[in-house]
Coordinates of C-alpha atoms and ligand atoms in Angstrom, one line a residue:
X869 CA -22.9 -9.1 -6.3
X870 CA -19.3 -10.4 -6.4
X871 CA -20.1 -13.0 -3.8
X872 CA -22.9 -14.7 -5.8
X873 CA -20.7 -15.3 -8.8
X874 CA -18.6 -18.2 -7.7
X875 CA -20.5 -21.5 -8.2
X876 CA -17.9 -23.8 -6.8
X877 CA -16.5 -23.4 -3.4
X878 CA -12.8 -23.1 -2.8
X879 CA -10.9 -25.6 -0.7
X880 CA -7.7 -24.3 0.7
X881 CA -5.4 -27.3 0.7
X882 CA -1.9 -25.9 1.0
X883 CA -0.3 -22.6 2.0
X884 CA 3.4 -21.8 1.7
X885 CA 4.9 -18.7 3.4
X886 CA 8.1 -17.4 2.0
X887 CA 10.3 -14.8 3.8
X888 CA 12.2 -12.9 1.2
X889 CA 14.7 -10.1 1.8
X890 CA 15.3 -7.7 -1.1
X891 CA 17.5 -4.7 -1.3
X892 CA 16.0 -1.4 -2.6
X893 CA 17.8 0.2 -5.5
X894 CA 18.4 3.2 -3.2
X895 CA 17.7 3.7 0.5
X896 CA 14.3 5.3 1.3
X897 CA 14.3 7.8 4.1
X898 CA 11.2 9.1 5.9
X899 CA 10.5 10.9 9.2
X900 CA 10.1 7.5 10.9
X901 CA 13.3 5.8 9.6
X902 CA 15.5 4.6 6.7
X903 CA 14.7 1.5 4.7
X904 CA 17.5 -0.2 2.7
X905 CA 16.4 -3.8 2.9
X906 CA 12.8 -5.0 2.7
X907 CA 11.7 -8.1 4.7
X908 CA 8.6 -9.4 3.1
X909 CA 6.3 -12.4 3.6
X910 CA 5.0 -13.8 0.4
X911 CA 1.8 -15.9 0.8
X912 CA 1.2 -18.7 -1.7
X913 CA -2.3 -20.2 -1.4
X914 CA -3.0 -23.4 -3.2
X915 CA -6.3 -24.9 -4.3
X916 CA -6.3 -27.7 -6.9
X917 CA -3.9 -26.4 -9.6
X918 CA -4.4 -22.8 -8.8
X919 CA -2.1 -20.6 -6.8
X920 CA -3.1 -17.2 -5.3
X921 CA -0.4 -14.7 -4.1
X922 CA -0.3 -12.3 -1.3
X923 CA 2.4 -10.1 0.1
X924 CA 2.9 -8.5 3.6
X925 CA 3.8 -4.8 3.2
X926 CA 6.0 -5.1 6.2
X927 CA 9.5 -4.0 7.2
X928 CA 11.9 -5.4 9.8
X929 CA 11.2 -2.5 12.2
X930 CA 7.9 -1.2 13.5
X931 CA 8.3 2.4 12.3
X932 CA 5.4 2.9 10.1
X933 CA 3.1 0.7 12.0
X934 CA 3.5 -1.8 14.9
X935 CA 3.7 -4.8 12.5
X936 CA 6.9 -6.3 11.2
X937 CA 7.5 -9.4 9.0
X938 CA 8.1 -11.3 12.2
X939 CA 4.7 -10.3 13.8
X940 CA 3.0 -11.2 10.5
X941 CA 4.7 -14.6 10.5
X942 CA 3.5 -15.2 14.1
X943 CA -0.1 -14.2 13.5
X944 CA -0.3 -16.1 10.2
X945 CA 1.3 -19.3 11.6
X946 CA -0.3 -19.4 15.0
X947 CA -3.8 -18.0 14.4
X948 CA -4.9 -17.2 10.8
X949 CA -3.6 -20.2 8.8
X950 CA -5.0 -22.8 11.2
X951 CA -8.4 -21.1 10.9
X952 CA -8.5 -21.3 7.1
X953 CA -6.5 -24.4 6.1
X954 CA -8.6 -27.3 4.9
X955 CA -11.8 -25.2 4.9
X956 CA -14.1 -24.4 2.0
X957 CA -15.1 -20.9 1.1
X958 CA -17.8 -19.6 -1.2
X959 CA -16.7 -16.0 -1.4
X960 CA -13.9 -13.6 -0.4
X961 CA -16.4 -12.1 2.0
X962 CA -16.9 -15.3 3.8
X963 CA -13.1 -15.8 3.9
X964 CA -12.4 -12.3 5.3
X965 CA -15.1 -12.8 7.9
X966 CA -13.2 -15.7 9.4
X967 CA -10.1 -13.6 10.0
X968 CA -12.0 -11.1 12.1
X969 CA -11.5 -13.0 15.4
X970 CA -7.9 -11.6 15.4
X971 CA -7.8 -8.1 16.7
X972 CA -5.6 -5.7 14.7
X973 CA -2.7 -7.0 12.7
X974 CA -4.1 -5.6 9.4
X975 CA -1.0 -6.4 7.4
X976 CA -1.1 -10.1 8.4
X977 CA -4.8 -10.3 7.4
X978 CA -4.2 -8.5 4.1
X979 CA -1.4 -10.8 3.0
X980 CA -3.8 -13.7 3.4
X981 CA -6.8 -12.0 2.0
X982 CA -4.8 -10.9 -1.1
X983 CA -3.9 -14.5 -1.8
X984 CA -7.5 -15.6 -1.4
X985 CA -8.8 -12.9 -3.8
X986 CA -6.1 -13.8 -6.4
X987 CA -7.0 -17.5 -6.1
X988 CA -10.7 -16.9 -6.3
X989 CA -10.4 -14.6 -9.4
X990 CA -8.1 -17.2 -11.1
X991 CA -10.7 -19.9 -10.5
X992 CA -13.4 -17.6 -12.0
X993 CA -11.0 -16.8 -14.9
X994 CA -11.4 -13.0 -14.2
X995 CA -9.0 -10.2 -13.5
X996 CA -9.4 -8.8 -10.0
X997 CA -10.4 -5.3 -11.0
X998 CA -13.6 -6.7 -12.7
X999 CA -14.6 -8.3 -9.4
X1000 CA -14.0 -5.1 -7.6
X1001 CA -16.1 -3.2 -10.2
X1002 CA -13.1 -1.3 -11.5
X1003 CA -13.4 0.4 -14.9
X1004 CA -9.9 1.9 -15.6
X1005 CA -7.6 0.0 -18.1
X1006 CA -4.6 2.1 -16.8
X1007 CA -4.2 4.2 -13.7
X1008 CA -2.5 7.5 -13.1
X1009 CA 0.5 7.0 -10.8
X1010 CA 3.1 9.1 -9.0
X1011 CA 6.5 8.7 -7.5
X1012 CA 7.3 9.1 -3.8
X1013 CA 10.8 10.5 -3.0
X1014 CA 12.5 10.1 0.3
X1015 CA 14.2 12.7 2.4
X1016 CA 17.7 13.7 1.0
X1017 CA 20.4 15.7 2.7
X1018 CA 21.5 17.6 -0.3
X1019 CA 19.0 19.7 -2.1
X1020 CA 21.0 19.5 -5.4
X1021 CA 20.6 15.7 -5.3
X1022 CA 16.9 16.0 -4.6
X1023 CA 16.5 18.3 -7.7
X1024 CA 18.3 15.7 -9.8
X1025 CA 16.2 12.9 -8.6
X1026 CA 13.0 14.8 -9.3
X1027 CA 14.2 15.6 -12.8
X1028 CA 15.1 12.0 -13.3
X1029 CA 11.6 10.8 -12.5
X1030 CA 10.0 13.6 -14.5
X1031 CA 12.1 12.5 -17.5
X1032 CA 10.9 8.9 -16.9
X1033 CA 7.3 10.1 -17.3
X1034 CA 6.0 10.4 -13.8
X1035 CA 3.7 13.4 -13.7
X1036 CA 3.1 13.6 -9.9
X1037 CA 5.9 14.0 -7.4
X1038 CA 5.5 13.3 -3.7
X1039 CA 8.2 14.5 -1.4
X1040 CA 8.8 13.3 2.2
X1041 CA 9.1 16.2 4.6
X1042 CA 10.1 16.4 8.3
X1043 CA 10.6 19.2 10.8
X1044 CA 13.6 21.3 9.7
X1045 CA 13.4 19.7 6.3
X1046 CA 10.4 21.4 4.8
X1047 CA 10.1 25.1 3.8
X1048 CA 13.6 25.6 2.6
X1049 CA 13.4 22.4 0.6
X1050 CA 10.1 23.2 -1.0
X1051 CA 11.0 26.7 -1.8
X1052 CA 14.1 25.5 -3.7
X1053 CA 12.2 22.7 -5.4
X1054 CA 9.5 25.3 -6.5
X1055 CA 12.2 27.6 -7.9
X1056 CA 13.3 24.9 -10.2
X1057 CA 9.9 23.3 -10.9
X1058 CA 7.3 26.0 -10.6
X1059 CA 4.5 24.1 -12.3
X1060 CA 4.8 20.3 -11.4
X1061 CA 2.1 18.4 -9.6
X1062 CA 3.7 18.3 -6.1
X1063 CA 2.5 17.0 -2.8
X1064 CA 4.2 16.2 0.5
X1065 CA 4.0 13.5 3.1
X1066 CA 5.2 14.1 6.7
X1067 CA 4.5 10.6 8.1
X1068 CA 3.1 12.1 11.4
X1069 CA 6.2 14.0 12.3
X1070 CA 4.7 17.4 13.3
X1071 CA 2.9 18.7 16.3
X1072 CA 0.2 21.3 15.9
X1073 CA 1.2 23.2 19.0
X1074 CA 4.9 23.2 18.2
X1075 CA 4.8 23.6 14.4
X1076 CA 1.7 25.5 13.5
X1077 CA 3.5 28.4 11.9
X1078 CA 5.5 26.1 9.7
X1079 CA 2.5 24.0 8.8
X1080 CA 0.5 27.0 7.7
X1081 CA 3.4 28.2 5.5
X1082 CA 3.0 25.0 3.4
X1083 CA 0.1 26.8 1.8
X1084 CA 2.6 29.0 -0.1
X1085 CA 3.8 26.1 -2.3
X1086 CA 0.7 25.3 -4.4
X1087 CA 0.8 21.7 -3.1
X1088 CA -1.8 19.2 -4.3
X1089 CA -2.1 17.9 -0.7
X1090 CA -0.3 17.5 2.6
X1091 CA -0.3 13.9 3.8
X1092 CA -0.4 13.0 7.4
X1093 CA 1.3 16.0 9.1
X1094 CA 0.3 15.1 12.7
X1095 CA 0.3 12.2 15.0
X1096 CA -1.6 9.1 13.7
X1097 CA -4.0 9.1 16.7
X1098 CA -4.8 12.8 16.5
X1099 CA -8.0 13.2 14.5
X1100 CA -8.9 16.2 16.5
X1101 CA -5.8 18.3 15.8
X1102 CA -6.0 17.3 12.1
X1103 CA -9.5 18.8 12.1
X1104 CA -8.2 22.0 13.6
X1105 CA -5.3 22.2 11.2
X1106 CA -7.6 21.5 8.2
X1107 CA -9.8 24.4 9.1
X1108 CA -6.8 26.7 8.9
X1109 CA -5.2 25.4 5.8
X1110 CA -6.1 26.1 2.1
X1111 CA -4.1 23.1 0.9
X1112 CA -6.1 19.9 1.0
X1113 CA -5.3 17.6 3.9
X1114 CA -4.8 13.9 3.3
X1115 CA -4.7 11.2 6.0
X1116 CA -2.6 8.0 5.7
X1117 CA -1.5 6.5 9.0
X1118 CA -4.5 7.8 10.9
X1119 CA -7.0 5.8 8.8
X1120 CA -6.5 2.4 10.3
X1121 CA -10.0 1.0 9.6
X1122 CA -13.4 1.8 8.3
X1123 CA -14.6 2.9 11.7
X1124 CA -11.8 5.4 12.1
X1125 CA -12.4 6.6 8.5
X1126 CA -16.0 7.3 9.6
X1127 CA -14.8 9.2 12.6
X1128 CA -12.3 11.2 10.6
X1129 CA -15.0 12.2 8.1
X1130 CA -17.5 13.1 10.9
X1131 CA -14.9 15.2 12.6
X1132 CA -13.7 16.9 9.5
X1133 CA -10.2 15.7 9.9
X1134 CA -9.4 15.4 6.2
X1135 CA -10.3 16.3 2.6
X1136 CA -8.6 13.2 1.1
X1137 CA -7.9 9.7 2.2
X1138 CA -4.9 7.6 1.1
X1139 CA -6.3 4.1 1.0
X1140 CA -3.7 1.4 1.6
X1141 CA -5.2 -2.1 1.9
X1142 CA -2.3 -3.4 4.1
X1143 CA -2.9 -0.6 6.6
X1144 CA -6.6 -1.0 6.9
X1145 CA -6.8 -4.8 6.9
X1146 CA -7.4 -5.8 3.3
X1147 CA -9.5 -5.5 0.2
X1148 CA -12.9 -5.7 1.8
X1149 CA -12.1 -3.0 4.3
X1150 CA -10.6 -0.8 1.5
X1151 CA -13.7 -1.2 -0.6
X1152 CA -15.9 -0.2 2.4
X1153 CA -13.7 2.9 3.0
X1154 CA -13.8 3.8 -0.7
X1155 CA -17.5 3.7 -0.8
X1156 CA -17.8 5.6 2.5
X1157 CA -15.4 8.3 1.0
X1158 CA -17.3 8.5 -2.3
X1159 CA -20.7 9.0 -0.4
X1160 CA -19.2 11.7 1.7
X1161 CA -17.4 13.7 -1.0
X1162 CA -14.0 12.7 0.3
X1163 CA -11.5 12.1 -2.5
X1164 CA -9.2 9.0 -2.5
X1165 CA -6.1 7.5 -4.0
X1166 CA -4.2 4.3 -3.4
X1167 CA -1.1 4.4 -1.3
X1168 CA 1.9 2.1 -1.5
X1169 CA 4.5 0.7 0.9
X1170 CA 7.6 -0.2 -1.2
X1171 CA 5.9 -3.4 -2.3
X1172 CA 7.2 -6.0 -4.8
X1173 CA 5.3 -6.5 -8.1
X1174 CA 2.9 -8.8 -6.3
X1175 CA 1.7 -6.2 -3.9
X1176 CA 1.8 -3.5 -6.6
X1177 CA -0.4 -5.6 -8.8
X1178 CA -3.0 -5.9 -6.0
X1179 CA -2.9 -2.1 -5.7
X1180 CA -3.3 -1.6 -9.5
X1181 CA -6.6 -3.6 -9.4
X1182 CA -8.0 -1.5 -6.6
X1183 CA -6.8 1.8 -8.2
X1184 CA -8.9 0.8 -11.3
X1185 CA -12.0 1.8 -9.4
X1186 CA -13.7 4.7 -11.3
X1187 CA -13.8 7.3 -8.5
X1188 CA -10.2 7.1 -7.3
X1189 CA -9.4 10.8 -7.8
X1190 CA -5.7 11.3 -7.5
X1191 CA -2.6 9.5 -8.9
X1192 CA -1.6 6.5 -6.7
X1193 CA 1.7 5.5 -5.2
X1194 CA 2.2 2.6 -7.5
X1195 CA 5.5 3.1 -9.4
X1196 CA 7.0 0.8 -12.0
X1197 CA 8.9 -2.2 -10.9
X1198 CA 12.2 -0.5 -11.8
X1199 CA 11.5 2.4 -9.3
X1200 CA 12.5 0.2 -6.3
X1201 CA 13.9 -3.1 -7.7
X1202 CA 16.8 -4.0 -10.0
X1203 CA 14.9 -7.2 -10.6
X1204 CA 11.2 -7.6 -9.7
X1205 CA 9.8 -11.0 -8.8
X1206 CA 7.0 -10.8 -11.4
X1207 CA 6.7 -11.4 -15.1
X1208 CA 6.0 -9.1 -16.9
X1209 CA 7.2 -6.2 -14.6
X1210 CA 5.1 -3.2 -14.2
X1211 CA 6.1 -0.5 -16.7
X1212 CA 5.3 3.2 -16.8
X1213 CA 3.4 4.4 -19.9
X1214 CA 4.6 7.8 -21.4
X1215 CA 1.4 9.4 -20.1
X1216 CA 2.3 8.7 -16.5
X1217 CA 0.0 5.7 -16.1
X1218 CA 0.5 2.0 -15.4
X1219 CA -1.7 -0.6 -17.2
X1220 CA -4.0 -2.7 -15.0
X1221 CA -3.1 -6.4 -15.8
X1222 CA -5.9 -8.0 -17.8
X1223 CA -5.2 -11.7 -17.2
X1224 CA -7.1 -13.6 -14.4
X1225 CA -6.3 -12.8 -10.8
X1226 CA -3.5 -10.3 -10.1
X1227 CA -2.8 -10.8 -13.9
X1228 CA 1.0 -11.2 -13.6
X1229 CA 3.1 -14.4 -13.2
X1230 CA 5.4 -14.7 -10.2
X1231 CA 9.0 -15.7 -11.3
X1232 CA 9.7 -18.4 -8.8
X1233 CA 13.4 -18.6 -9.8
X1234 CA 14.0 -15.0 -9.0
X1235 CA 11.9 -15.2 -5.9
X1236 CA 13.9 -18.1 -4.6
X1237 CA 17.1 -16.1 -5.0
X1238 CA 15.8 -13.7 -2.4
X1239 CA 14.2 -16.3 -0.1
X1240 CA 15.6 -16.6 3.4
X1241 CA 13.2 -19.4 4.6
X1242 CA 9.9 -21.0 3.9
X1243 CA 7.2 -22.8 5.7
X1244 CA 4.6 -25.2 4.3
X1245 CA 1.2 -25.9 5.8
X1246 CA -0.9 -28.8 4.5
X1247 CA -4.5 -29.7 5.2
X1248 CA -5.0 -33.1 6.7
X1249 CA -7.9 -34.0 4.4
Ligands
OSB1222 O1 3.7 7.1 3.9 O2 3.1 6.6 2.0 C1 3.8 6.4 3.0 C2 6.5 3.9 2.0 C3 6.6 3.1 3.1 C4 5.8 3.4 4.2 C5 4.9 4.5 4.1 C6 4.8 5.3 3.0 C7 5.7 5.0 1.9 C8 5.8 5.7 0.6 C9 6.2 5.1 -0.6 O3 5.5 6.9 0.6 C10 5.0 4.6 -1.4 C11 5.4 3.6 -2.5 O4 5.8 4.1 -3.6 O5 5.3 2.5 -2.3
MG1223 MG1 2.1 8.4 3.6

């Protein structure tokens, strides 16, 4: 289908990696750590006069996954870029296939695959969502709110985002920062669309009572309560909960998604391309979930406008069932590196960009303000 559409093959003649460091508007605290600064690798892939953009959803510390911006740099420079530079590709499928010789390192692979898809779509003159088979012109989104010490501050922050137009609120929870918080939040906001994300902080044996009490708060879902390797305990917990159980960290690939579905470990899957190794893997997981009656939505990782644009095009798929973690540019950044920035519509959606590729321009002047260092790789042909 998509693969057959490109008549001309794409020669990758130059790749530029840019390490940028950007400060979040506010620190973002989860059960695995606090993020204040984001260290991101921007991939710029050149063919003729076209440029495709990718982004690594990394951090400077391996808290959410084992990857950091430095491991992404290493894997790109030493293994992935030498494989693709100066080569011709007829399709994103063919491109992605060539990255498979590296085991793991999904964020490194995704940053490069993102750039190739953007380049490919720009050469075809089509927006990415069309190539993915997406149908939505705008996608429902929600905001994810980090752990806060003071409940009064959390209530104010929730109110602020509701006033901005977000219609789904996701709260980070952690042991000893859960039932009390939720009961106070529900007192003030009895009817909002509310879900929680534990980032793997609980243990079924230690915390079963607390976990089952989460059923009292009319939550849309509970995301990744238990250890990321523990599909079995998630299946046991799911059988005891009324609230839908969603997996994030656990779903590291298509094969693990298949295992989780067979084991009955989840009702819902949060699809994050950087976590699973890219677009092709995400599309495969999406189809697998649809075929098995598992609902999906698109997760985020504090990306810049480039990464969020890639997420918007995937979130345009017709069967994505819940609001995605794709907030407006102003949620995390005083100044985003894209033009135009992503804006929230009054109905709690964000438009899927319509122009070719990711559909937004990268503002190089702004990007260079945040650049720490760059590396250029040229083909010898
Ligand atoms: O678990 O979904 C998560 C951010 C960084 C790493 C992991 C997660 C998150 C978020 C924020 O929840 C999602 C976003 O708005 O980008
Ligand atoms: Mg999560």
